[in-house]
mmCIF file of C-alpha atoms in Angstrom:
data_model
loop_
_atom_site.group_PDB
_atom_site.id
_atom_site.type_symbol
_atom_site.label_atom_id
_atom_site.label_comp_id
_atom_site.label_asym_id
_atom_site.label_seq_id
_atom_site.Cartn_x
_atom_site.Cartn_y
_atom_site.Cartn_z
ATOM 1 C CA MET B 1 -46.825 38.177 26.153
ATOM 2 C CA SER B 2 -51.101 37.280 25.595
ATOM 3 C CA ARG B 3 -53.453 37.382 28.581
ATOM 4 C CA ARG B 4 -54.264 33.514 27.613
ATOM 5 C CA LYS B 5 -49.981 32.926 28.631
ATOM 6 C CA ILE B 6 -50.337 35.295 31.464
ATOM 7 C CA ASP B 7 -53.007 33.709 33.482
ATOM 8 C CA LYS B 8 -51.584 30.376 32.680
ATOM 9 C CA LEU B 9 -48.707 31.814 34.374
ATOM 10 C CA GLN B 10 -50.153 32.632 37.766
ATOM 11 C CA SER B 11 -52.217 29.438 38.076
ATOM 12 C CA MET B 12 -49.040 26.948 38.573
ATOM 13 C CA LYS B 13 -48.556 25.563 41.090
ATOM 14 C CA PRO B 14 -44.481 26.995 42.340
ATOM 15 C CA LEU B 15 -42.163 24.272 43.263
ATOM 16 C CA PHE B 16 -40.835 25.408 46.376
ATOM 17 C CA TYR B 17 -43.346 27.006 49.091
ATOM 18 C CA GLU B 18 -43.002 30.935 50.303
ATOM 19 C CA ASN B 19 -39.556 32.211 50.600
ATOM 20 C CA ARG B 20 -39.122 33.341 54.370
ATOM 21 C CA PRO B 21 -36.552 35.074 54.476
ATOM 22 C CA LYS B 22 -37.326 37.642 51.427
ATOM 23 C CA GLU B 23 -40.177 38.694 53.299
ATOM 24 C CA MET B 24 -38.561 38.609 56.133
ATOM 25 C CA TYR B 25 -35.731 41.002 54.908
ATOM 26 C CA ILE B 26 -38.048 42.844 52.089
ATOM 27 C CA GLN B 27 -40.764 43.812 55.841
ATOM 28 C CA LEU B 28 -37.356 44.875 57.844
ATOM 29 C CA LYS B 29 -35.900 47.339 55.035
ATOM 30 C CA ASN B 30 -39.265 48.526 54.639
ATOM 31 C CA GLN B 31 -39.887 49.477 58.117
ATOM 32 C CA THR B 32 -39.564 53.018 59.424
ATOM 33 C CA GLU B 33 -40.124 52.794 62.660
ATOM 34 C CA PRO B 34 -38.141 52.297 64.620
ATOM 35 C CA LYS B 35 -35.195 52.269 61.499
ATOM 36 C CA VAL B 36 -33.805 48.518 61.142
ATOM 37 C CA ASN B 37 -29.960 48.671 61.913
ATOM 38 C CA SER B 38 -27.337 47.740 59.238
ATOM 39 C CA LYS B 39 -26.234 44.789 60.719
ATOM 40 C CA VAL B 40 -29.630 43.109 61.504
ATOM 41 C CA LEU B 41 -30.562 44.409 58.006
ATOM 42 C CA LYS B 42 -27.075 43.176 55.986
ATOM 43 C CA ALA B 43 -27.695 39.594 58.195
ATOM 44 C CA ALA B 44 -31.750 39.373 56.836
ATOM 45 C CA LEU B 45 -30.146 39.853 53.490
ATOM 46 C CA ILE B 46 -27.792 36.576 54.099
ATOM 47 C CA ARG B 47 -29.992 34.495 55.128
ATOM 48 C CA ARG B 48 -32.401 35.476 52.060
ATOM 49 C CA GLY B 49 -28.887 34.493 49.989
ATOM 50 C CA SER B 50 -28.407 31.428 51.633
ATOM 51 C CA GLU B 51 -32.183 30.451 51.078
ATOM 52 C CA ALA B 52 -31.938 31.661 47.033
ATOM 53 C CA ILE B 53 -28.583 29.798 46.626
ATOM 54 C CA ARG B 54 -30.431 26.247 48.211
ATOM 55 C CA ARG B 55 -33.071 26.150 46.181
ATOM 56 C CA MET B 56 -30.909 26.882 43.089
ATOM 57 C CA PHE B 57 -28.625 23.787 44.523
ATOM 58 C CA LYS B 58 -31.631 21.832 44.386
ATOM 59 C CA LEU B 59 -33.139 22.724 41.178
ATOM 60 C CA LYS B 60 -29.413 21.797 40.086
ATOM 61 C CA GLU B 61 -29.771 18.709 41.448
ATOM 62 C CA CYS B 62 -33.782 17.736 40.437
ATOM 63 C CA GLU B 63 -32.799 19.076 36.702
ATOM 64 C CA PRO B 64 -31.478 16.006 34.970
ATOM 65 C CA TYR B 65 -34.275 13.573 36.810
ATOM 66 C CA PHE B 66 -36.767 16.209 35.504
ATOM 67 C CA ASN B 67 -36.137 15.899 31.939
ATOM 68 C CA ILE B 68 -35.773 12.477 32.439
ATOM 69 C CA LEU B 69 -39.693 11.968 34.461
ATOM 70 C CA TYR B 70 -40.385 14.325 31.205
ATOM 71 C CA MET B 71 -38.595 12.106 28.250
ATOM 72 C CA LYS B 72 -39.741 9.191 29.364
ATOM 73 C CA GLY B 73 -43.099 10.711 29.738
ATOM 74 C CA TYR B 74 -44.021 10.137 33.204
ATOM 75 C CA ILE B 75 -44.774 13.746 34.028
ATOM 76 C CA GLY B 76 -46.445 16.653 31.460
ATOM 77 C CA ASP B 77 -45.588 19.888 29.759
ATOM 78 C CA GLU B 78 -46.971 21.518 32.311
ATOM 79 C CA ASP B 79 -44.755 20.029 34.956
ATOM 80 C CA HIS B 80 -41.288 20.443 32.744
ATOM 81 C CA GLU B 81 -42.339 24.791 31.940
ATOM 82 C CA ARG B 82 -42.476 24.561 36.459
ATOM 83 C CA LEU B 83 -39.149 23.345 36.146
ATOM 84 C CA LYS B 84 -38.154 26.251 33.728
ATOM 85 C CA ILE B 85 -39.866 28.998 35.161
ATOM 86 C CA GLN B 86 -38.572 28.448 39.155
ATOM 87 C CA LYS B 87 -34.408 28.489 36.936
ATOM 88 C CA LYS B 88 -35.617 31.703 35.736
ATOM 89 C CA LEU B 89 -37.342 33.242 39.001
ATOM 90 C CA GLN B 90 -34.469 31.588 41.061
ATOM 91 C CA GLU B 91 -32.129 33.216 38.294
ATOM 92 C CA LEU B 92 -33.768 36.559 38.565
ATOM 93 C CA GLU B 93 -33.639 36.497 42.501
ATOM 94 C CA LEU B 94 -29.542 35.934 42.138
ATOM 95 C CA THR B 95 -29.831 38.904 40.623
ATOM 96 C CA GLN B 96 -31.475 40.926 42.599
ATOM 97 C CA LEU B 97 -29.424 39.987 45.831
ATOM 98 C CA ALA B 98 -26.283 40.944 43.938
ATOM 99 C CA MET B 99 -28.094 44.586 43.096
ATOM 100 C CA GLU B 100 -29.511 44.733 46.906
ATOM 101 C CA ALA B 101 -25.091 44.090 48.803
ATOM 102 C CA GLU B 102 -24.054 46.441 45.708
ATOM 103 C CA SER B 103 -26.759 48.633 47.654
ATOM 104 C CA PHE B 104 -24.769 47.990 51.121
ATOM 105 C CA LYS B 105 -21.140 48.721 49.976
ATOM 106 C CA LYS B 106 -19.441 48.098 46.548
ATOM 107 C CA GLY B 107 -17.924 45.550 45.902
ATOM 108 C CA TRP B 108 -20.077 43.628 48.931
ATOM 109 C CA ALA B 109 -21.206 41.640 45.785
ATOM 110 C CA GLN B 110 -18.204 39.178 45.542
ATOM 111 C CA THR B 111 -17.738 38.048 48.926
ATOM 112 C CA PHE B 112 -21.791 37.898 49.779
ATOM 113 C CA PHE B 113 -22.261 34.718 48.009
ATOM 114 C CA PRO B 114 -19.595 32.843 49.089
ATOM 115 C CA VAL B 115 -20.887 33.819 52.711
ATOM 116 C CA CYS B 116 -24.532 32.175 51.646
ATOM 117 C CA GLN B 117 -23.242 29.024 50.183
ATOM 118 C CA GLU B 118 -21.109 28.819 53.645
ATOM 119 C CA THR B 119 -23.931 29.555 55.485
ATOM 120 C CA THR B 120 -26.693 27.498 53.627
ATOM 121 C CA MET B 121 -23.453 24.274 53.935
ATOM 122 C CA ASN B 122 -23.841 25.262 58.056
ATOM 123 C CA GLU B 123 -27.084 25.058 58.156
ATOM 124 C CA ALA B 124 -27.729 21.266 55.773
ATOM 125 C CA LEU B 125 -24.942 19.823 58.527
ATOM 126 C CA ARG B 126 -26.642 21.226 60.907
ATOM 127 C CA ARG B 127 -29.917 19.551 60.141
ATOM 128 C CA ARG B 128 -28.568 16.178 58.895
ATOM 129 C CA ILE B 129 -26.296 16.289 62.444
ATOM 130 C CA LYS B 130 -29.795 16.702 64.588
ATOM 131 C CA SER B 131 -31.062 14.148 62.559
ATOM 132 C CA ILE B 132 -28.140 11.508 63.919
ATOM 133 C CA ASP B 133 -28.917 12.767 66.883
ATOM 134 C CA ASP B 134 -32.633 12.126 66.625
ATOM 135 C CA ARG B 135 -31.931 9.046 65.851
ATOM 136 C CA LYS B 136 -29.572 8.083 68.382
ATOM 137 C CA ASP B 137 -32.374 9.199 71.028
ATOM 138 C CA GLN B 138 -34.922 6.947 69.083
ATOM 139 C CA HIS B 139 -32.830 4.501 68.839
ATOM 140 C CA SER B 140 -31.675 4.219 72.334
ATOM 141 C CA LYS B 141 -35.120 4.127 73.926
ATOM 142 C CA GLN B 142 -36.279 1.545 71.159
ATOM 143 C CA TRP B 143 -33.365 -0.738 72.311
ATOM 144 C CA SER B 144 -32.850 0.459 76.561
ATOM 145 C CA VAL B 145 -33.489 -2.487 78.979
ATOM 146 C CA THR B 146 -36.314 -2.078 81.379
ATOM 147 C CA ASP B 147 -36.163 -3.013 84.451
ATOM 148 C CA ILE B 148 -36.710 -7.879 84.616
#
């Protein structure tokens, strides 16, 4: 790959913000004093996997819209290229996660991804319930009758 192309790829803004669960997992894994419990590492790996699956869902959800916008000329080549690069990065992340899961226990990757997917869905449901509760509180304040 040419130096110019590498510089261009590095200068592109990512589609997603930083991946905090991934950073946290790597920090915990590299921590030597005090030694991190394996259950904590597994939980951090599941959080990392959950974030990777959430991002993959978002990419799959948005891809048709990106393609339509690109075909109609509303977004440029750079944005379309960013989508393709992000998809490849997420596929690499999932591969790394499978290897990490296998390093904990042989065959864990088979059950690891369903657990991560369930975690992702539970978090999404939790966010929706919280937003409904927030809206309910907001509307009840707005429509409450004050003393006359």
